[in-house]
Coordinates of C-alpha atoms and ligand atoms in Angstrom, one line a residue:
M25 CA 30.5 1.8 45.7
L26 CA 27.7 1.7 43.4
P27 CA 25.4 -1.2 43.7
P28 CA 25.6 -3.9 41.0
A29 CA 23.6 -3.4 37.7
P30 CA 20.3 -5.5 37.7
G31 CA 21.2 -9.1 36.9
K32 CA 25.0 -8.7 37.1
S33 CA 26.6 -11.0 39.5
T34 CA 29.5 -9.7 41.7
S35 CA 31.7 -11.7 43.9
A36 CA 29.5 -11.3 46.7
A37 CA 26.3 -12.6 44.8
A38 CA 24.8 -16.0 45.6
P39 CA 26.2 -18.8 43.6
S40 CA 24.3 -19.7 40.4
A41 CA 22.2 -22.6 40.0
G42 CA 23.6 -23.3 36.7
E43 CA 21.8 -24.1 33.2
F44 CA 20.0 -27.1 34.6
G45 CA 19.5 -25.8 38.1
R46 CA 17.9 -22.6 36.4
I47 CA 15.7 -25.0 34.4
D48 CA 14.4 -27.0 37.2
R49 CA 13.9 -24.0 39.6
Y50 CA 12.5 -21.4 37.1
L51 CA 11.2 -23.1 33.9
K52 CA 9.6 -26.3 34.9
P53 CA 7.0 -24.7 37.4
L54 CA 6.0 -22.8 34.1
A55 CA 5.5 -26.1 32.4
A56 CA 3.6 -27.9 35.1
G57 CA 0.0 -27.1 33.7
F58 CA 0.6 -28.5 30.2
S59 CA 0.9 -32.2 30.0
G60 CA 2.5 -32.1 26.6
A61 CA 5.5 -30.4 27.9
L62 CA 6.2 -33.7 29.8
G63 CA 7.6 -31.8 32.7
L64 CA 10.6 -30.5 30.6
T65 CA 12.2 -33.8 31.1
D66 CA 12.4 -34.7 27.2
D67 CA 14.0 -33.7 24.1
A68 CA 10.7 -32.3 22.7
A69 CA 7.3 -31.5 23.6
V70 CA 4.2 -33.8 22.3
F71 CA 0.8 -32.7 22.2
G72 CA -2.4 -33.3 20.2
I73 CA -5.1 -30.6 19.2
P74 CA -8.9 -30.8 19.6
A75 CA -10.9 -32.1 16.7
G76 CA -12.1 -29.2 14.3
H77 CA -9.4 -27.0 15.2
E78 CA -6.1 -25.7 13.5
L79 CA -2.9 -24.7 15.2
V80 CA -1.8 -21.1 14.7
V81 CA 2.0 -20.7 15.1
T82 CA 3.8 -17.5 15.3
T83 CA 7.4 -16.4 16.3
D84 CA 8.7 -13.0 17.5
A85 CA 12.1 -12.4 18.9
L86 CA 13.1 -9.6 21.3
V87 CA 16.5 -7.8 21.8
A88 CA 17.6 -5.5 24.5
G89 CA 18.1 -2.1 23.0
V90 CA 16.2 -3.0 20.0
H91 CA 12.6 -4.0 21.4
F92 CA 13.0 -3.1 25.0
L93 CA 15.5 -1.2 27.2
P94 CA 18.2 -3.2 28.9
D95 CA 17.4 -1.8 32.3
D96 CA 13.7 -2.5 31.8
P97 CA 12.3 -4.7 34.9
P98 CA 12.9 -8.4 34.0
A99 CA 9.0 -9.1 34.8
D100 CA 8.1 -6.3 32.4
I101 CA 10.4 -7.9 29.5
A102 CA 8.7 -11.2 30.2
A103 CA 5.2 -9.6 29.9
K104 CA 6.4 -7.7 26.7
M105 CA 8.0 -10.9 25.1
L106 CA 4.9 -12.9 25.7
R107 CA 2.1 -10.2 24.9
V108 CA 3.8 -9.3 21.6
N109 CA 3.2 -13.1 20.6
L110 CA -0.1 -13.3 22.0
S111 CA -1.1 -10.0 20.0
D112 CA -0.2 -12.1 16.8
L113 CA -2.4 -14.9 18.1
A114 CA -5.2 -12.4 18.6
A115 CA -4.5 -11.0 15.0
M116 CA -5.2 -14.4 13.7
A117 CA -8.2 -14.8 15.7
A118 CA -6.7 -17.6 17.7
E119 CA -7.0 -18.6 21.5
P120 CA -3.9 -19.1 23.2
L121 CA -2.5 -22.6 23.9
A122 CA 1.1 -23.0 24.8
Y123 CA 4.6 -21.5 23.8
S124 CA 8.1 -22.3 23.5
L125 CA 10.9 -20.0 24.7
V126 CA 14.6 -19.5 23.8
T127 CA 16.5 -17.4 26.4
S128 CA 20.0 -15.9 25.1
L129 CA 21.6 -14.4 28.0
P130 CA 24.8 -12.9 28.9
R131 CA 27.0 -15.4 30.8
D132 CA 27.3 -13.0 34.0
I133 CA 23.5 -12.5 34.2
G134 CA 22.4 -13.4 37.7
D135 CA 19.8 -16.0 38.9
D136 CA 17.9 -13.1 40.3
W137 CA 17.2 -11.7 36.9
L138 CA 15.8 -15.0 35.7
A139 CA 13.8 -15.5 39.0
A140 CA 12.1 -12.0 38.3
F141 CA 11.7 -12.9 34.6
A142 CA 10.0 -16.2 35.4
T143 CA 7.6 -14.4 38.0
G144 CA 6.5 -12.1 35.1
L145 CA 5.9 -15.1 32.9
A146 CA 3.7 -17.1 35.6
E147 CA 1.7 -14.0 36.0
D148 CA 1.0 -13.5 32.3
Q149 CA 0.6 -17.3 31.8
R150 CA -2.4 -17.2 34.3
A151 CA -3.7 -13.9 33.0
Y152 CA -3.7 -15.2 29.4
G153 CA -4.2 -19.0 29.6
I154 CA -1.0 -20.0 28.0
H155 CA 1.6 -22.7 29.3
L156 CA 5.3 -23.1 28.7
L157 CA 5.9 -26.2 26.6
G158 CA 9.7 -26.3 26.1
G159 CA 12.6 -24.1 24.7
D160 CA 16.3 -23.7 25.0
S161 CA 18.6 -21.7 27.3
V162 CA 21.8 -20.5 25.7
S163 CA 24.6 -17.8 26.5
T164 CA 25.6 -15.0 24.3
P165 CA 28.3 -12.4 24.0
G166 CA 25.6 -9.9 22.8
P167 CA 22.7 -8.4 24.4
I168 CA 19.7 -10.3 26.0
T169 CA 17.8 -12.0 23.2
L170 CA 14.6 -13.7 23.8
S171 CA 12.3 -15.7 21.3
V172 CA 8.9 -17.2 21.7
T173 CA 7.0 -19.5 19.4
A174 CA 3.3 -19.1 20.5
M175 CA 0.8 -21.6 19.5
G176 CA -2.9 -21.0 19.4
L177 CA -6.3 -22.8 18.4
V178 CA -8.8 -21.6 16.0
P179 CA -11.8 -23.4 14.5
T180 CA -10.8 -25.1 11.1
G181 CA -11.0 -22.5 8.3
R182 CA -11.7 -19.5 10.7
A183 CA -8.0 -17.8 11.1
L184 CA -8.4 -14.2 10.3
R185 CA -6.0 -13.2 7.5
R186 CA -4.4 -10.2 6.1
G187 CA -5.8 -10.6 2.5
G188 CA -9.8 -10.5 2.2
A189 CA -10.4 -6.9 2.5
G190 CA -12.9 -5.8 -0.3
P191 CA -13.3 -2.3 -1.9
G192 CA -15.5 0.0 0.4
D193 CA -14.6 -2.1 3.6
L194 CA -14.3 0.0 6.6
V195 CA -11.2 0.2 8.7
F196 CA -11.2 -0.2 12.3
V197 CA -8.6 0.0 15.0
S198 CA -8.8 -1.2 18.6
G199 CA -8.0 0.8 21.9
T200 CA -5.5 3.7 21.4
I201 CA -2.6 4.3 19.2
G202 CA 0.6 6.0 20.1
D203 CA 1.0 5.7 23.8
A204 CA 3.8 3.2 23.6
A205 CA 5.9 5.1 21.1
L206 CA 5.4 8.3 23.2
G207 CA 6.3 6.3 26.3
L208 CA 9.6 5.1 24.6
R209 CA 10.5 8.6 23.9
V210 CA 9.9 9.5 27.5
L211 CA 12.2 6.8 28.7
Q212 CA 14.9 7.8 26.0
G213 CA 14.5 11.4 27.7
T214 CA 13.6 13.0 24.3
L215 CA 10.0 13.9 25.4
T216 CA 8.6 15.2 28.5
A217 CA 5.0 14.7 29.3
E218 CA 2.7 15.7 32.2
D219 CA 1.3 12.2 32.5
P220 CA 4.1 9.9 31.6
D221 CA 3.1 6.7 33.5
P222 CA 0.4 5.5 31.2
L223 CA 2.7 6.0 28.1
I224 CA 5.6 4.1 29.8
D225 CA 3.3 1.3 30.8
R226 CA 1.9 0.7 27.4
Y227 CA 5.5 0.6 26.1
R228 CA 6.5 -2.0 28.6
R229 CA 3.4 -4.1 28.9
P230 CA 1.4 -4.3 25.7
R231 CA -2.3 -5.4 26.1
P232 CA -2.8 -8.1 23.5
R233 CA -6.5 -7.9 22.1
L234 CA -7.4 -11.5 22.8
A235 CA -11.2 -10.4 24.0
L236 CA -11.7 -9.0 20.5
V237 CA -11.2 -12.6 19.0
P238 CA -15.0 -13.3 19.0
V239 CA -15.8 -10.2 17.5
L240 CA -13.0 -10.6 14.7
R241 CA -14.2 -13.9 14.0
R242 CA -17.8 -12.6 13.5
F243 CA -17.1 -9.3 11.3
A244 CA -13.5 -8.9 10.2
T245 CA -12.8 -9.4 6.5
A246 CA -9.1 -9.0 7.1
G247 CA -6.8 -7.9 10.0
L248 CA -3.4 -7.8 11.6
D249 CA -1.9 -6.3 14.8
V250 CA -0.1 -3.1 14.9
S251 CA 3.5 -3.7 15.7
D252 CA 5.5 -1.6 13.3
G253 CA 3.3 1.4 13.4
L254 CA -0.4 2.0 12.2
V255 CA 0.5 3.3 8.8
A256 CA 3.1 0.6 7.9
D257 CA 1.0 -2.2 9.3
L258 CA -2.3 -1.2 7.7
A259 CA -0.2 -0.9 4.4
H260 CA 0.9 -4.6 4.9
L261 CA -2.7 -5.4 5.2
C262 CA -3.6 -3.4 2.0
D263 CA -0.7 -5.1 0.2
V264 CA -1.9 -8.7 0.9
S265 CA -5.6 -7.5 0.1
G266 CA -4.4 -5.8 -3.1
R267 CA -6.2 -2.7 -2.0
A268 CA -5.5 1.0 -1.1
A269 CA -6.7 2.5 1.9
V270 CA -7.4 6.3 3.1
I271 CA -7.5 7.0 7.0
D272 CA -8.5 10.1 8.8
A273 CA -5.6 11.1 11.2
S274 CA -8.3 13.0 13.3
Q275 CA -10.2 9.9 13.8
V276 CA -7.3 7.8 15.0
P277 CA -8.2 7.0 18.8
L278 CA -5.6 8.6 21.2
S279 CA -5.5 8.3 25.1
A280 CA -6.1 11.3 27.2
S281 CA -2.1 11.2 28.0
A282 CA -1.3 11.1 24.3
R283 CA -3.9 13.7 23.3
A284 CA -2.1 16.0 25.9
V285 CA 1.3 15.5 24.4
V286 CA 0.3 15.9 20.8
G287 CA -1.9 18.9 21.8
K288 CA 1.3 20.4 23.1
D289 CA 3.5 19.5 20.0
P290 CA 1.4 18.6 17.0
R291 CA 4.7 17.3 15.4
L292 CA 4.3 14.2 17.5
L293 CA 1.2 13.2 15.4
S294 CA 3.7 11.5 13.2
T295 CA 5.2 9.3 16.1
V296 CA 1.7 8.5 17.0
L297 CA 0.8 7.3 13.5
T298 CA 4.0 5.6 12.7
G299 CA 6.0 4.9 15.9
G300 CA 4.6 1.2 16.6
D301 CA 4.7 -0.9 19.7
D302 CA 0.9 -0.4 19.8
Y303 CA -0.3 -4.1 19.6
E304 CA -3.7 -3.2 18.9
I305 CA -5.7 -4.8 16.1
V306 CA -6.5 -2.9 12.8
F307 CA -9.3 -4.8 10.9
T308 CA -11.7 -4.3 8.1
I309 CA -15.3 -5.0 7.7
R310 CA -18.1 -4.8 5.2
P311 CA -19.9 -1.4 5.7
T312 CA -23.2 -3.2 6.2
D313 CA -21.8 -4.7 9.4
R314 CA -20.9 -1.5 10.9
D315 CA -24.0 -1.1 13.3
A316 CA -23.8 -4.5 14.4
L317 CA -20.1 -4.3 15.2
L318 CA -20.6 -1.1 17.2
A319 CA -23.6 -2.7 19.0
T320 CA -21.1 -5.4 20.7
G321 CA -19.8 -2.6 22.7
A322 CA -16.0 -3.5 21.7
E323 CA -13.5 -0.9 22.2
V324 CA -13.0 0.0 18.3
T325 CA -12.9 3.2 16.4
A326 CA -13.5 3.7 12.6
I327 CA -10.6 5.3 11.1
G328 CA -11.1 5.0 7.4
R329 CA -11.9 2.7 4.4
L330 CA -10.6 0.9 1.4
E331 CA -10.8 2.6 -2.0
P332 CA -12.5 1.1 -4.9
D333 CA -9.2 2.0 -6.9
G334 CA -5.8 3.4 -5.9
V335 CA -2.3 1.9 -5.9
P336 CA -2.5 -1.6 -3.8
G337 CA -0.5 -1.6 -0.7
T338 CA -0.7 2.2 -0.2
V339 CA -2.2 4.3 2.8
T340 CA -3.2 8.0 2.4
V341 CA -3.4 9.8 5.7
L342 CA -5.6 12.9 5.8
D343 CA -5.3 15.7 8.1
A344 CA -8.1 17.5 9.7
S345 CA -8.5 19.7 6.7
G346 CA -8.8 16.7 4.6
A347 CA -5.1 17.3 3.0
P348 CA -2.9 14.3 2.7
L349 CA -0.4 14.3 5.4
K350 CA 3.2 13.9 4.5
L351 CA 5.0 11.2 6.7
E352 CA 8.8 10.6 6.7
A353 CA 8.2 6.9 7.3
A354 CA 5.3 4.6 7.5
G355 CA 6.9 2.8 10.5
W356 CA 9.6 0.9 12.2
T357 CA 11.9 -1.3 9.9
H358 CA 15.0 -3.3 11.1
F359 CA 16.5 -3.2 7.7
Q360 CA 16.0 -0.1 5.3
A361 CA 15.6 -0.8 1.7
G362 CA 17.7 0.9 -0.7
P363 CA 21.3 1.1 -2.1
A364 CA 23.9 -1.1 -0.6
Ligands
ATP403 N1 13.3 -15.3 9.5 C1 11.9 -15.5 9.1 N2 11.8 -16.9 8.6 C2 10.7 -17.2 8.3 N3 9.5 -16.4 8.1 C3 9.6 -15.2 8.5 C4 11.0 -14.5 9.2 N4 10.9 -13.3 9.3 C5 9.6 -13.1 9.0 N5 8.9 -14.1 8.6 C6 7.4 -14.2 8.2 O1 7.2 -13.0 7.4 C7 5.8 -12.4 7.7 C8 5.8 -11.1 8.2 O2 6.4 -11.2 9.4 P1 6.6 -10.0 10.5 O3 7.6 -10.2 11.6 O4 6.6 -8.8 9.8 O5 5.1 -10.1 11.0 P2 4.6 -9.8 12.4 O6 5.3 -10.7 13.5 O7 3.2 -9.9 12.5 O8 5.1 -8.2 12.8 P3 6.1 -7.9 13.9 O9 7.5 -8.9 14.0 O10 6.4 -6.5 13.7 O11 5.4 -8.1 15.1 C9 5.2 -13.5 8.8 O12 4.4 -14.5 8.1 C10 6.4 -14.2 9.3 O13 6.2 -15.4 9.7
TPS404 C1 14.5 0.4 22.6 C2 13.7 0.6 21.6 N1 13.9 1.3 20.4 C3 13.0 1.2 19.5 C4 12.0 0.5 19.6 C5 10.9 0.6 18.5 N2 10.7 -0.7 17.8 C6 11.7 -1.7 17.9 S1 11.2 -3.1 17.0 C7 9.6 -2.3 16.6 C8 8.6 -3.1 15.6 C9 8.2 -4.3 16.3 O1 9.3 -5.4 16.3 P1 9.5 -6.5 15.3 O2 9.1 -6.1 14.1 O3 10.9 -7.1 15.4 O4 8.5 -7.8 15.9 C10 9.5 -1.1 17.1 C11 8.4 -0.2 17.1 C12 11.6 -0.3 20.8 N3 10.4 -0.9 20.8 N4 12.6 -0.3 21.7
MG405 MG1 7.6 -10.9 13.4
MG406 MG1 1.8 -9.1 13.8
MG407 MG1 8.0 -5.9 12.5

């Protein structure tokens, strides 16, 4: 007989702790470090914020089969869920504070799944200094669906916005681009890579760029994180800033594993530029701040600039010869615009 699928209970499985037993056992420990969570005993959380600060609030939901693979390890699903939200806090130049969590889980998911999921949360709470403050536990006839509302703090007036980039500003990106999108294709069996593990790890465990927050507060005129794809997200920044951007594909930073894969099949460059799931930060700075930014030693790379003219909201990608690159799509979208 085949072993049971991860998380599925069988007649031989241990009995479940039930809705409230699961909250007591797996979720209350995650709220213990945040007094405003009231030990998850009340109808809601209550907390104040330090004087001179604003609360930054962001929500992102994840659906099995859409954002992660149903068989991904539960601790990795937990990490991805928390980290994509932490990435939005970093993009707004905020420091993590607390989060609420909605778990919508199939009725037959076992306590072992939730136990491993909570272990992943505990590890990342410690790593990123964020605490659970409440949420909701519901059943669903559909796939695992998770939603986090993350809250962070920023000194009053210092949140980084998507608007604010000026003509001539330089476009920078953190880290490397394309690893996660390539990792997903490896997991889906449509790509073979000599060194697949770093790519798969980037897909399952994004690395929110919270260490960049002080640098963003000092230099960035506009910024956002890359979830849908580098080109699509830079276009979002351009849209709100009312500007057009030109980037150099050959300047986009690639990891050694991604470079090897693209070297073998140059068509994968479009996957790198538009595949998404990067959770890096794209931001703009005044050209006069370039040397001071680079002197910080931050892991950032200049990839282009904002044009003095050009159609607002557009991004032109140049290839190594300086010719515009034709891309089928700028990035991921849940709902395609077009005729009904
Ligand atoms: N269902 C919704 N209700 C209210 N606001 C929404 C909803 N969906 C999106 N938004 C808002 O629209 C804006 C763009 O959302 P989007 O989800 O694209 O940004 P993001 O979270 O940075 O990107 P991603 O979800 O790809 O990580 C945000 O200000 C977001 O709060
Ligand atoms: C199994 C699987 N198939 C496809 C993708 C690609 N993908 C899905 S949603 C999204 C944008 C960010 O999400 P959102 O905009 O909802 O925050 C991307 C790049 C994936 N991650 N997993
Ligand atoms: Mg979102
Ligand atoms: Mg974002
Ligand atoms: Mg999106």
